[in-house]
Short mmCIF file of C-alpha atoms and ligand atoms in Angstrom, two decimals:
data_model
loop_
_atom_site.label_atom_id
_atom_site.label_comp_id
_atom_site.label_asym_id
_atom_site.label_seq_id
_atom_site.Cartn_x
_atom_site.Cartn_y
_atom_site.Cartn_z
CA UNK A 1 22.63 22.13 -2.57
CA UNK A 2 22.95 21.33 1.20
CA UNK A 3 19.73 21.79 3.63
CA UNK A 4 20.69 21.61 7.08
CA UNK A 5 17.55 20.51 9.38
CA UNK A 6 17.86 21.57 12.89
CA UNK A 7 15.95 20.64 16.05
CA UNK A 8 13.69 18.20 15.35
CA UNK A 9 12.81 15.01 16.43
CA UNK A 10 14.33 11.87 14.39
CA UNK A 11 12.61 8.53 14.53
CA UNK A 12 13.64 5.67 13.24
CA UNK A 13 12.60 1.57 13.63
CA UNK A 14 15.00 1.95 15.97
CA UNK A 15 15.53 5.36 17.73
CA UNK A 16 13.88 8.96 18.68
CA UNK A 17 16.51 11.62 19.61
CA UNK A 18 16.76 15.24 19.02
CA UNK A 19 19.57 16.12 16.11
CA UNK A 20 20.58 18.04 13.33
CA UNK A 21 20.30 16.56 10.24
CA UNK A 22 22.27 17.30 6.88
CA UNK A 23 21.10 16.93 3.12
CA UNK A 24 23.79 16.95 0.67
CA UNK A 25 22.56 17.06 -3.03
CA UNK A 26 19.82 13.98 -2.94
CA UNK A 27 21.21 11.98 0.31
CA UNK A 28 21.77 12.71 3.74
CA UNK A 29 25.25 12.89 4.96
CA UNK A 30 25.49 13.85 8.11
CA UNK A 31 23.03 13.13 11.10
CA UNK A 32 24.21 14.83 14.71
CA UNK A 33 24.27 17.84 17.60
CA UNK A 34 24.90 21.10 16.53
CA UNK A 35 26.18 20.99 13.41
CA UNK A 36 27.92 23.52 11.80
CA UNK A 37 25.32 25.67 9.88
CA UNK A 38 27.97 27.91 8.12
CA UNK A 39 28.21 25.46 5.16
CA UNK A 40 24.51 24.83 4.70
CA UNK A 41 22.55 26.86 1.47
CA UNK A 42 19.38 26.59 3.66
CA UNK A 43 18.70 26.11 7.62
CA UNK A 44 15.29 24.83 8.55
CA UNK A 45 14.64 24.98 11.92
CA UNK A 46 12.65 21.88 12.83
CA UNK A 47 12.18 22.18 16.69
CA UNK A 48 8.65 21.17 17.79
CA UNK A 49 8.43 18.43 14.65
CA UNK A 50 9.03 14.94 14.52
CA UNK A 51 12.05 13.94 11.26
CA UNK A 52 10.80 10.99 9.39
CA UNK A 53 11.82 9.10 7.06
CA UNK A 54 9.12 9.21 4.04
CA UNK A 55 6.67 6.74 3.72
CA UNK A 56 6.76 3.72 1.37
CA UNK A 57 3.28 2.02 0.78
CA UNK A 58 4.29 -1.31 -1.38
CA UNK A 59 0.21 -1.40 -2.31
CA UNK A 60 -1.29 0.51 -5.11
CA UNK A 61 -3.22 0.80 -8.31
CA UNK A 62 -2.44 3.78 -10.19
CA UNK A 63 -4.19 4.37 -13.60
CA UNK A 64 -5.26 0.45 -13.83
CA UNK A 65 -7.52 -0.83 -15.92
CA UNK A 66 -10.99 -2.41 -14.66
CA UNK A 67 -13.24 -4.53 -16.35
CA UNK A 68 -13.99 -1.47 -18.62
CA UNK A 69 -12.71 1.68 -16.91
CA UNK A 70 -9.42 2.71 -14.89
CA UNK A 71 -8.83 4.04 -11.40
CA UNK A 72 -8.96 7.59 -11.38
CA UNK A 73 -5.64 8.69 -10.19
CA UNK A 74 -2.67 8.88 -12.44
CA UNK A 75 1.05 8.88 -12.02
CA UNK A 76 1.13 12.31 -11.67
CA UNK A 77 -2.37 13.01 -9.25
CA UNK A 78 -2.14 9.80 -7.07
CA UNK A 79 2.06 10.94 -6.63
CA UNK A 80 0.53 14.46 -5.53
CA UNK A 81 -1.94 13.05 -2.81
CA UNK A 82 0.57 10.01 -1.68
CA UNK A 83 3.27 13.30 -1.12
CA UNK A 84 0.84 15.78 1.00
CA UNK A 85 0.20 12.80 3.28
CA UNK A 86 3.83 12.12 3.80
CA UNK A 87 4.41 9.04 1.09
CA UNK A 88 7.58 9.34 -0.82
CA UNK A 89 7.78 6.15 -2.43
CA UNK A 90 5.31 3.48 -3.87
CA UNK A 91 5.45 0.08 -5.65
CA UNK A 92 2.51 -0.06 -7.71
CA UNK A 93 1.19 -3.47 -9.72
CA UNK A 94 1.73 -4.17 -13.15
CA UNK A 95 -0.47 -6.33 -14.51
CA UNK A 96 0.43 -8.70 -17.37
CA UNK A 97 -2.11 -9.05 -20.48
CA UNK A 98 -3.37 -12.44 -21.55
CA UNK A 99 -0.35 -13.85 -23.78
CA UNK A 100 1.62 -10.63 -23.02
CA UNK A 101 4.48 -10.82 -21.14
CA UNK A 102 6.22 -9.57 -18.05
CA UNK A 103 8.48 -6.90 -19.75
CA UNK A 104 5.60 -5.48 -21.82
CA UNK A 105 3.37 -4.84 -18.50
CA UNK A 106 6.65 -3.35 -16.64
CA UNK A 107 7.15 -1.24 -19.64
CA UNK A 108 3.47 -0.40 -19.72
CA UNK A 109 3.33 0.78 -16.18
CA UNK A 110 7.09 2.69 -16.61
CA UNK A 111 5.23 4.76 -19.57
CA UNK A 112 2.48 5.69 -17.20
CA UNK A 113 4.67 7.19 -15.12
CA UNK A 114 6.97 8.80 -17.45
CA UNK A 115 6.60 12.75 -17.03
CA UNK A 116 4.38 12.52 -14.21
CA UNK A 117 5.88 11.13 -11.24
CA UNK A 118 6.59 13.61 -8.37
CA UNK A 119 7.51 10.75 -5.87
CA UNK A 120 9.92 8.11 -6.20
CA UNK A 121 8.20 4.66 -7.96
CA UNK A 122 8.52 0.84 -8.33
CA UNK A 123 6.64 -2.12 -9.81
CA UNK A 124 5.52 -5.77 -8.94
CA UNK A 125 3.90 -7.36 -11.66
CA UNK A 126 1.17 -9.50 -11.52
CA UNK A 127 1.32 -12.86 -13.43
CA UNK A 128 -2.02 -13.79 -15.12
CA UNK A 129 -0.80 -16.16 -18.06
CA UNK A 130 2.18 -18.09 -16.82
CA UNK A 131 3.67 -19.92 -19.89
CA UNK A 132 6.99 -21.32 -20.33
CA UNK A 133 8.58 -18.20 -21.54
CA UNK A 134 6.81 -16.57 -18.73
CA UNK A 135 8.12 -18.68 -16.22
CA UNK A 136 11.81 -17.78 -17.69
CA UNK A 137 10.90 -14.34 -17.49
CA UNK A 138 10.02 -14.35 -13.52
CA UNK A 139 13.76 -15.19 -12.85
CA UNK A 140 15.15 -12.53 -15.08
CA UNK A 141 12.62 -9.85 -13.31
CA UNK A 142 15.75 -8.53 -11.01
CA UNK A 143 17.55 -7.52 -13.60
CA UNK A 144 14.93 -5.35 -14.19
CA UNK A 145 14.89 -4.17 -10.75
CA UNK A 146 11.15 -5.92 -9.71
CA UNK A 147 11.64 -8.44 -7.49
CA UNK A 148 8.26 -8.93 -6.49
CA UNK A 149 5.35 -11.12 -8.47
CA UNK A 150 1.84 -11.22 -7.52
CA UNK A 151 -0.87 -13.83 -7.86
CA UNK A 152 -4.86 -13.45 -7.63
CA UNK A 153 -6.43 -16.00 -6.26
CA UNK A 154 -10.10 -14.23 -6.62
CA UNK A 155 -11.64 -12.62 -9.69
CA UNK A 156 -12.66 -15.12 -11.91
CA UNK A 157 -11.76 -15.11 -15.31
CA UNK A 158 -10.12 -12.05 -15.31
CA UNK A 159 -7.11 -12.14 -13.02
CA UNK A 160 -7.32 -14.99 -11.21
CA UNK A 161 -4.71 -17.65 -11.43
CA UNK A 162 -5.17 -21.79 -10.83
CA UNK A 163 -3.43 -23.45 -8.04
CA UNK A 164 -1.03 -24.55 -10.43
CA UNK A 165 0.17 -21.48 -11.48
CA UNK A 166 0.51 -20.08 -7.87
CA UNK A 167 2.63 -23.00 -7.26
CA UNK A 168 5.11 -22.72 -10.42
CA UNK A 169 5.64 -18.90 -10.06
CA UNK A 170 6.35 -19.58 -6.50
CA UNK A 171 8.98 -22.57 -7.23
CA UNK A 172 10.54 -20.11 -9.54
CA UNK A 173 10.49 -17.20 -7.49
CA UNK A 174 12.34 -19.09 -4.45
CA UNK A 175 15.14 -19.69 -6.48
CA UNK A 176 15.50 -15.95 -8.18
CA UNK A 177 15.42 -13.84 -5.28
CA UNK A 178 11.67 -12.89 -5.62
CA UNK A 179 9.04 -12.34 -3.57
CA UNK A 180 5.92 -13.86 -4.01
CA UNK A 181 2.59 -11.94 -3.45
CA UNK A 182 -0.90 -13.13 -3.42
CA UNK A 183 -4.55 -11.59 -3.02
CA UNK A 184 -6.02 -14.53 -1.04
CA UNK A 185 -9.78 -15.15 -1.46
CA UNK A 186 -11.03 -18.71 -2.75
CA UNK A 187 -12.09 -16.69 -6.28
CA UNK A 188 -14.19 -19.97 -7.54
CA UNK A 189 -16.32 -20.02 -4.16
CA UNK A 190 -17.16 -16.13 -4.47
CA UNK A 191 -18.09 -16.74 -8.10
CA UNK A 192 -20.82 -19.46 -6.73
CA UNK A 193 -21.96 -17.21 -3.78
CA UNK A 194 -22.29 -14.21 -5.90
CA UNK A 195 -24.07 -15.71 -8.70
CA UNK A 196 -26.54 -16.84 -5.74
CA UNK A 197 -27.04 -13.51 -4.67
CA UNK A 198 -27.84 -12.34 -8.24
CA UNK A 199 -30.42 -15.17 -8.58
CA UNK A 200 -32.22 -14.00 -4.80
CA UNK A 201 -32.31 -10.79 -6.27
CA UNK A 202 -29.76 -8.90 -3.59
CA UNK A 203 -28.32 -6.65 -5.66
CA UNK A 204 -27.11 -4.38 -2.93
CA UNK A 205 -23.39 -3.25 -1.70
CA UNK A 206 -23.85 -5.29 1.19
CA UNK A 207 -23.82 -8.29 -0.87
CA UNK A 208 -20.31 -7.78 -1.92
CA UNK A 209 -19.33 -8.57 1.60
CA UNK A 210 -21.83 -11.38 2.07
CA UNK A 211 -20.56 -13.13 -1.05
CA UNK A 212 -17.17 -12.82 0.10
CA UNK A 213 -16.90 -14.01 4.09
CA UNK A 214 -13.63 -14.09 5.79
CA UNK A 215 -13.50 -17.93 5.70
CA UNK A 216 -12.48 -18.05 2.31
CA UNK A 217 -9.96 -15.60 3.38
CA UNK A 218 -8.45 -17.53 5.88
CA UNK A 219 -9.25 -20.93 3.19
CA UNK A 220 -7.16 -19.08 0.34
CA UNK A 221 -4.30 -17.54 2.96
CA UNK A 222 -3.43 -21.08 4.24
CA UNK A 223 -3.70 -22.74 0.90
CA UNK A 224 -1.00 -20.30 -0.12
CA UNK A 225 0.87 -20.35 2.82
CA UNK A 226 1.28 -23.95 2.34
CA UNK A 227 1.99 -23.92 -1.26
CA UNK A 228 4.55 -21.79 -0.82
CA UNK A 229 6.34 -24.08 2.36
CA UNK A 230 6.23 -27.06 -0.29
CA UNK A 231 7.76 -24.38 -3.31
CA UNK A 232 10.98 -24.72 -1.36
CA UNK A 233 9.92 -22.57 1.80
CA UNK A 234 8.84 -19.44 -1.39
CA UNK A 235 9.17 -15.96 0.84
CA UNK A 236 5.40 -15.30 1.12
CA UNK A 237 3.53 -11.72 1.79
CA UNK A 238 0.06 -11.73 1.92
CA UNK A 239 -1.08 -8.42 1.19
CA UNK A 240 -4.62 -7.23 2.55
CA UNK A 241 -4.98 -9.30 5.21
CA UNK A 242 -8.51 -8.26 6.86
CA UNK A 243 -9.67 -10.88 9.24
CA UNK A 244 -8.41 -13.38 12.36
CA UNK A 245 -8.76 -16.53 10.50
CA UNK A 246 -6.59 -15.48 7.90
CA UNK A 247 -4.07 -13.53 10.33
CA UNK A 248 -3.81 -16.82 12.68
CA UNK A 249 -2.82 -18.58 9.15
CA UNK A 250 -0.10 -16.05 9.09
CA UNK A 251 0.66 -16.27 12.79
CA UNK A 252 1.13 -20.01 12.65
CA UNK A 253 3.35 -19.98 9.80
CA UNK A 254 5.55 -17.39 11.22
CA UNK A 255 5.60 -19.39 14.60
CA UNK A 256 6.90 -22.65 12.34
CA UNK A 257 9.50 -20.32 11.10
CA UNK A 258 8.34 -19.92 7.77
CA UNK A 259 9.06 -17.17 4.97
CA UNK A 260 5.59 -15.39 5.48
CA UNK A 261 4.71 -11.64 5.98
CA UNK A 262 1.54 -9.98 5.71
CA UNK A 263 0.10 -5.97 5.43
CA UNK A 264 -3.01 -4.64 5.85
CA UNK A 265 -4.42 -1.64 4.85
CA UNK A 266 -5.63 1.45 6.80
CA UNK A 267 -9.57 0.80 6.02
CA UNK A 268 -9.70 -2.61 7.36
CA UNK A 269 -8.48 -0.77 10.74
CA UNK A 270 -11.19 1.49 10.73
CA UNK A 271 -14.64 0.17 8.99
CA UNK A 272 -16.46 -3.06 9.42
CA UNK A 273 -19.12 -3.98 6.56
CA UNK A 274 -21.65 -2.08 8.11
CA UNK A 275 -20.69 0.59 6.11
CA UNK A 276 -21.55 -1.38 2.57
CA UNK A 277 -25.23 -0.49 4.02
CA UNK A 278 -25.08 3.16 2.89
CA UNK A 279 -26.69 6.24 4.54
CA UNK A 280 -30.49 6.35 5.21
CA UNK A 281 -30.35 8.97 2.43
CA UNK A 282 -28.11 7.12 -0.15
CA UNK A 283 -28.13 3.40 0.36
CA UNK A 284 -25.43 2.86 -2.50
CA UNK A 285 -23.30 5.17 -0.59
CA UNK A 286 -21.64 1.49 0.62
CA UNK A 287 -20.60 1.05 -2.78
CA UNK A 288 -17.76 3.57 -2.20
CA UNK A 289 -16.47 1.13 0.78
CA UNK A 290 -16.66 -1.83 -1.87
CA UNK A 291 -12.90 -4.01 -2.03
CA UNK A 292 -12.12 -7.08 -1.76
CA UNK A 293 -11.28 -8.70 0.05
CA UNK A 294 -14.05 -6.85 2.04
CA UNK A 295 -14.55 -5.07 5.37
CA UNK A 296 -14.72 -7.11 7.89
CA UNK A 297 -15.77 -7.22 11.37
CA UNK A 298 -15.07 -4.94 14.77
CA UNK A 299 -13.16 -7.81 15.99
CA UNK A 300 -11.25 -8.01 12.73
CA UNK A 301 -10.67 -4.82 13.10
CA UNK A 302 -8.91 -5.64 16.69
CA UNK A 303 -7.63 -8.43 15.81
CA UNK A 304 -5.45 -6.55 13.21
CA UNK A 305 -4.43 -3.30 15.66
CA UNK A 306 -2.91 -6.00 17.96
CA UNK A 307 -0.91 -7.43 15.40
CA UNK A 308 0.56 -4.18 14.23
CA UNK A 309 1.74 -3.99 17.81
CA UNK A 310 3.19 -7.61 18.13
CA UNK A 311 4.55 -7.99 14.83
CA UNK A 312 2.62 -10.49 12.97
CA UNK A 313 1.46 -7.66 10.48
CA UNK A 314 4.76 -6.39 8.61
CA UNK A 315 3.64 -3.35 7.32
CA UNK A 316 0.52 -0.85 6.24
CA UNK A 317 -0.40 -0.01 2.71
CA UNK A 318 -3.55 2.03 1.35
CA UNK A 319 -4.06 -0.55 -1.62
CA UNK A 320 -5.19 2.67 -3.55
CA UNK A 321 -7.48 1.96 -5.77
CA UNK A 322 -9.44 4.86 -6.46
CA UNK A 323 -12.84 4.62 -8.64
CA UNK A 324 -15.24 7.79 -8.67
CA UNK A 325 -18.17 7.52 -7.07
CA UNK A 326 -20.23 9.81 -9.37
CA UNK A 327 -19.19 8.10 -12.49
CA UNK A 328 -17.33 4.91 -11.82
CA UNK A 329 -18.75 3.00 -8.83
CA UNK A 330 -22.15 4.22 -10.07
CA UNK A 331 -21.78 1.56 -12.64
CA UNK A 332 -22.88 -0.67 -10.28
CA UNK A 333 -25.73 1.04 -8.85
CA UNK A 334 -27.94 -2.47 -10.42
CA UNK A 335 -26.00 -4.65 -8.89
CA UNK A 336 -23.26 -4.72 -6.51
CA UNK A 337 -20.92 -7.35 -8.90
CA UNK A 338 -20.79 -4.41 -11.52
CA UNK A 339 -19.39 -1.88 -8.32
CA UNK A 340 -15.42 -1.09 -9.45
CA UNK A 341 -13.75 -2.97 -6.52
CA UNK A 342 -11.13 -0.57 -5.02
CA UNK A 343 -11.36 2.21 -2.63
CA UNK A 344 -8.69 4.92 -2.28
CA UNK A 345 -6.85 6.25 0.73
CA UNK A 346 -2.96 6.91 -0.67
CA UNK A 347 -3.03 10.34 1.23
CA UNK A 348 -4.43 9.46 4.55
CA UNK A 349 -2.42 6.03 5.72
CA UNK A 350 0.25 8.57 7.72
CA UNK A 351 -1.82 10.82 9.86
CA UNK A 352 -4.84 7.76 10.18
CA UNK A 353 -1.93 5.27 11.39
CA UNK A 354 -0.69 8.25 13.85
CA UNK A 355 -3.91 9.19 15.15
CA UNK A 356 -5.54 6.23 15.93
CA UNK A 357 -2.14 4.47 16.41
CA UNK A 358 0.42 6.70 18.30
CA UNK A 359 -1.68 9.07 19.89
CA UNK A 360 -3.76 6.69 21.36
CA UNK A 361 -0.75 4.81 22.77
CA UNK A 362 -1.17 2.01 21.02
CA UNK A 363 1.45 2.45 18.56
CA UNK A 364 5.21 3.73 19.46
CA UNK A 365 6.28 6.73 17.08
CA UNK A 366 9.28 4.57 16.40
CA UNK A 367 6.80 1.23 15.55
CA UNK A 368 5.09 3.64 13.37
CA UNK A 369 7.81 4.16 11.25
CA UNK A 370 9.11 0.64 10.83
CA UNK A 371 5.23 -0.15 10.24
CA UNK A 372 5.04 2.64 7.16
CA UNK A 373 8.37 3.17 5.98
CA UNK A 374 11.14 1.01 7.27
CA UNK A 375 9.63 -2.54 7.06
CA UNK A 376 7.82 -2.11 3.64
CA UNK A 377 11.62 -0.68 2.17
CA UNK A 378 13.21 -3.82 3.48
CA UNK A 379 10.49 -6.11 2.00
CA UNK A 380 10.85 -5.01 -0.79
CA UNK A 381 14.32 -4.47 -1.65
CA UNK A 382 14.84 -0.66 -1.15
CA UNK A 383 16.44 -0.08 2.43
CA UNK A 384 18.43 1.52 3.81
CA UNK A 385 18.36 3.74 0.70
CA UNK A 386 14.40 4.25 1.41
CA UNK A 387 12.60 3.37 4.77
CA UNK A 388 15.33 5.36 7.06
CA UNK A 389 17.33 8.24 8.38
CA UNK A 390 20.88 7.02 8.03
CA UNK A 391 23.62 8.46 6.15
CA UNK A 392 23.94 7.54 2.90
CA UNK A 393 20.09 6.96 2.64
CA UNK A 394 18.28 8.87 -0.34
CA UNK A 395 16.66 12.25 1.68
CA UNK A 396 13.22 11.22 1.92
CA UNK A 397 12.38 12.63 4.71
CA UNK A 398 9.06 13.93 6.12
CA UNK A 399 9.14 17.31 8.80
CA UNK A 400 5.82 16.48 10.61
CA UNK A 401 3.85 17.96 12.94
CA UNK A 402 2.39 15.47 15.91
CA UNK A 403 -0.51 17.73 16.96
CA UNK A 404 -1.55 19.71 13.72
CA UNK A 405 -5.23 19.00 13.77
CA UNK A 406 -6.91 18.77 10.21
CA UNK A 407 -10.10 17.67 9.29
CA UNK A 408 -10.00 15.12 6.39
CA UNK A 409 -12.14 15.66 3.49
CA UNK A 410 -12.39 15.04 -0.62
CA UNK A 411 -12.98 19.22 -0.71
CA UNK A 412 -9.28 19.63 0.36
CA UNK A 413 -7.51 16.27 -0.47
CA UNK A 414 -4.94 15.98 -2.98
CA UNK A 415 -6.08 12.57 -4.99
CA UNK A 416 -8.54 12.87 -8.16
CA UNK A 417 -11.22 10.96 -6.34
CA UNK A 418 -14.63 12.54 -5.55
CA UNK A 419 -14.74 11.09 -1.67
CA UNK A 420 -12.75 9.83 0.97
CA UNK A 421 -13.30 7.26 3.55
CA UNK A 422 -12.34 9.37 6.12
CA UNK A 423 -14.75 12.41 5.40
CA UNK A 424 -14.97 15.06 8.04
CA UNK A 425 -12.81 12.91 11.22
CA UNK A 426 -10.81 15.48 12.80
CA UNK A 427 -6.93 13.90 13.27
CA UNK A 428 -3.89 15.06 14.45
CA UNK A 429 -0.76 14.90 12.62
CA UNK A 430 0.45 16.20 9.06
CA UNK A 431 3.25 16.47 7.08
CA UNK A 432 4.93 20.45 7.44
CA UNK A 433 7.17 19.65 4.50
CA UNK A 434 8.05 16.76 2.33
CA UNK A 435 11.34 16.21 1.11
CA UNK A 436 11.58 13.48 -2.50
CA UNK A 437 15.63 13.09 -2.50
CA UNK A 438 16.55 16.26 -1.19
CA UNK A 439 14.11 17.80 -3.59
CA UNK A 440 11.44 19.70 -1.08
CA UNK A 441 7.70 18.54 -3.07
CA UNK A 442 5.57 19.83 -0.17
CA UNK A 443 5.97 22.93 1.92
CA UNK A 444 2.33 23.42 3.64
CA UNK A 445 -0.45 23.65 1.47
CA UNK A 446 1.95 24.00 -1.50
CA UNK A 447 2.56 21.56 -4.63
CA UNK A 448 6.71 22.64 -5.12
CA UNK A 449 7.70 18.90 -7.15
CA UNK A 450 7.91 19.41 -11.31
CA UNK A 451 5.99 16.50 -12.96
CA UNK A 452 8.35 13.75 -14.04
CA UNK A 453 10.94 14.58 -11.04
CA UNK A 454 9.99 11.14 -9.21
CA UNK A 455 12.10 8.46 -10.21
CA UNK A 456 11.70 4.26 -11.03
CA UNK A 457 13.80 2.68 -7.92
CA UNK A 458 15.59 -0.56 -9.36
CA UNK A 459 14.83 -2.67 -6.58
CA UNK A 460 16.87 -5.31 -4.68
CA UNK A 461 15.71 -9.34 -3.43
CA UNK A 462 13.84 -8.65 -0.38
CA UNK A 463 15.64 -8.43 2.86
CA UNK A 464 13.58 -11.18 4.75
CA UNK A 465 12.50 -10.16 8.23
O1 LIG B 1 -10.66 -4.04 -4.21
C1 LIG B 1 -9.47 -3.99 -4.48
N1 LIG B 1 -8.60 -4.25 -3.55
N2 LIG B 1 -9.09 -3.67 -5.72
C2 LIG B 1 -7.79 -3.63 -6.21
C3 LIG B 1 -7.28 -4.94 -6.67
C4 LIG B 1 -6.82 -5.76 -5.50
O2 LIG B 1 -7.44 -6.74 -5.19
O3 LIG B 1 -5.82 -5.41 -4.89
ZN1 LIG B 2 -6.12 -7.59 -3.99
ZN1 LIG B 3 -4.66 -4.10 -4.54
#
């Protein structure tokens, strides 16, 4: 099957030109003026839209398990929202059990997605027991095509990891072509301050914030930055990075010509904490704004727009993690340690990032790219087949209209989740249709993937920025 594309705009990291643009089967082959439509099977005339290349967000928690319950989205409804906003490919966490091993929570996470993936899929795995065996394992991962390991350094006794650990998994992952990944929060201070709340009685979703201030952030990013420099220079992302302290970390470390890279997500660009106060009708209404680490500050906020433009941010993920707020978060509604940490937003991180980003001039469409697509592919092992227009790369590609206004909402998003952050902001920009390896999965309003077409992508060592 060949689709010929004609017209439209093609960005890239590096470019924005007008072209034609020929699919051949599930790769592009042919990218120039005028090209000769007489051998195509279908002509879509893409004049007036921006060509993409589809998004890659390396951050999210599909159908994981959560001190009791599991985020709401699936393989198959998470894959539907991440492809109506323009996402074609994801690298989701596995998460070892307690004396399980690596293999057993990649296999557990490849038989979630069996059947149900409509976009194309990967997997880090998070180490929570590292034992001997498990320390083998980590340098065997590539052959398994996850080159990635993550490390917790909050949430106490459940998947939190000792200094020791973090240092270990690093040494080995320096030498195997891995990437290491941590969540950095001091998890032992937290555990004090919240248990302090609890005792003053301030039970609200404020207090997840509160108990969780940006300097132990910025305490837990430059303890791992500096763990990893001694782990014979480890490559180092730090993913969720919400606030200066922790970004300067980053910025310093980079400067010295270290290994380290860091995402955000799209929330910590557009709430501060205030919103853990609720609505003066439904004060737990915060709860649905409860991660970790938390939102931050308006200067935060800043702080992390400027570094999207400058560099010292790699990439944007969602870090999807989707809990109800009917059912789920309510399971909090005594006390704000019992809220599901995790808030969703695997559809929006496209048209949010080119709203507030691009159209406001703060963002060029070409920075966009490399900050959604291009960048996150080459961190983690998957460009130029993902993250690009280029021949030879897989046809991920995204037709999308600049201007399309839309007004976001949970009545007429595509995820399982019963809200979204975003609720009733009028952007501009949307996906006209989505393309999964030649395979069209979107066209408009319209669903047009079979479950189980998305595939596992056997990733590569990072390519280090
Ligand atoms: O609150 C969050 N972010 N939940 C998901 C787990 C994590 O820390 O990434
Ligand atoms: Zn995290
Ligand atoms: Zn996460």
């Amino acid at each position: 099957m060949k689709t010929l594309i004609k017209n439209g705009r093609i960005v890239t990291a590096a470019d924005e030109y007008v072209a034609d643009l020929l699919i051949d089967g599930e790769k592009i082959v042919l990218i120039g003026a005028h090209l000769d439509e007489s051998g195509a099977d279908q002509v879509i005339d893409a004049a007036g839209l921006y060509v993409l290349p589809g998004g890659v967000d390396v951050h999210t928690h599909l159908a994981m398990p959560w001190r009791g319950v599991e985020t709401c989205d699936d393989f198959f409804t998470g894959h539907r929202a991440a492809a109506f906003g323009g996402t074609t490919t994801h690298v989701d966490f596995s998460i070892q059990a307690k004396g399980g091993t690596l293999h057993e929570a990649v296999e557990t996470w490849h038989a979630k997605a069996n059947g149900k993936a409509v976009i194309d899929y990967s997997f880090h795995v998070a180490i929570t027991d590292l034992t001997d065996s498990v320390m083998a394992e980590i340098a065997e991962l590539p052959k398994i095509g996850v080159t990635s390991i993550k490390m917790f350094m909050a949430y106490k006794d459940s998947l939190q990891v000792d200094d020791m650990t973090l240092f270990k998994s690093m040494q080995v992952a320096a030498k195997s072509g891995v990437l290491s990944l941590v969540h950095a929060e001091n998890g032992d201070a937290i555990e004090v301050l919240i248990a302090e709340a609890i005792t003053a009685g301030n039970h609200a979703p404020i207090y997840h914030a509160l108990t969780r201030p940006p300097e132990l952030e910025t305490e837990a990013t430059s303890r791992a930055i500096w763990l990893a420099q001694v782990a014979g220079d480890a490559p180092l992302f730090v993913v969720h990075c919400t606030c200066e302290g922790a970004l300067a970390a980053v910025s310093a470390a980079r400067l010295r010509g270290q290994h380290v890279y860091a995402e955000t997500c799209t929330q910590y660009l557009f709430f501060t904490k205030d919103a853990l106060n609720g609505t003066a009708d439904d004060p737990f209404d915060g709860a649905k704004y409860i991660c970790s680490p938390p939102l931050r500050e308006t200067s935060d906020s800043a702080a992390l727009w400027r570094a999207l433009r400058t560099g010292d941010i790699t990439s944007l993920s969602t870090d999807h993690c989707p809990f109800t707020y009917a059912e789920q978060k309510a399971l909090g509604r005594d006390s704000f340690a019992k809220v599901p940490n995790g808030a969703p937003g695997i559809e929006d991180r496209l048209y949010m990032l080119w709203n507030d980003g691009v159209l406001s001039g703060r963002l060029t469409p070409s920075r966009f790219v490399e900050l959604v697509a291009t960048n996150p592919a080459k961190m983690f092992g998957m460009y130029p087949r993902k993250g690009t227009l280029a021949i030879g790369s897989d046809a991920d590609i995204v037709l999308w209209d600049g201007a399309a206004e839309h007004v976001v909402s949970a009545a007429t998003h595509h995820s399982a989740i019963d809200y979204n952050l975003f609720e009733g902001r009028t952007v501009q920009g949307k996906p006209v249709k989505v393309f999964v390896r030649g395979q069209l999965v979107v066209d408009g309003d319209n669903l047009m993937a079979e479950k189980g077409s998305g595939a596992f992508i056997h990733r590569a060592s990072p390519l280090l920025l």
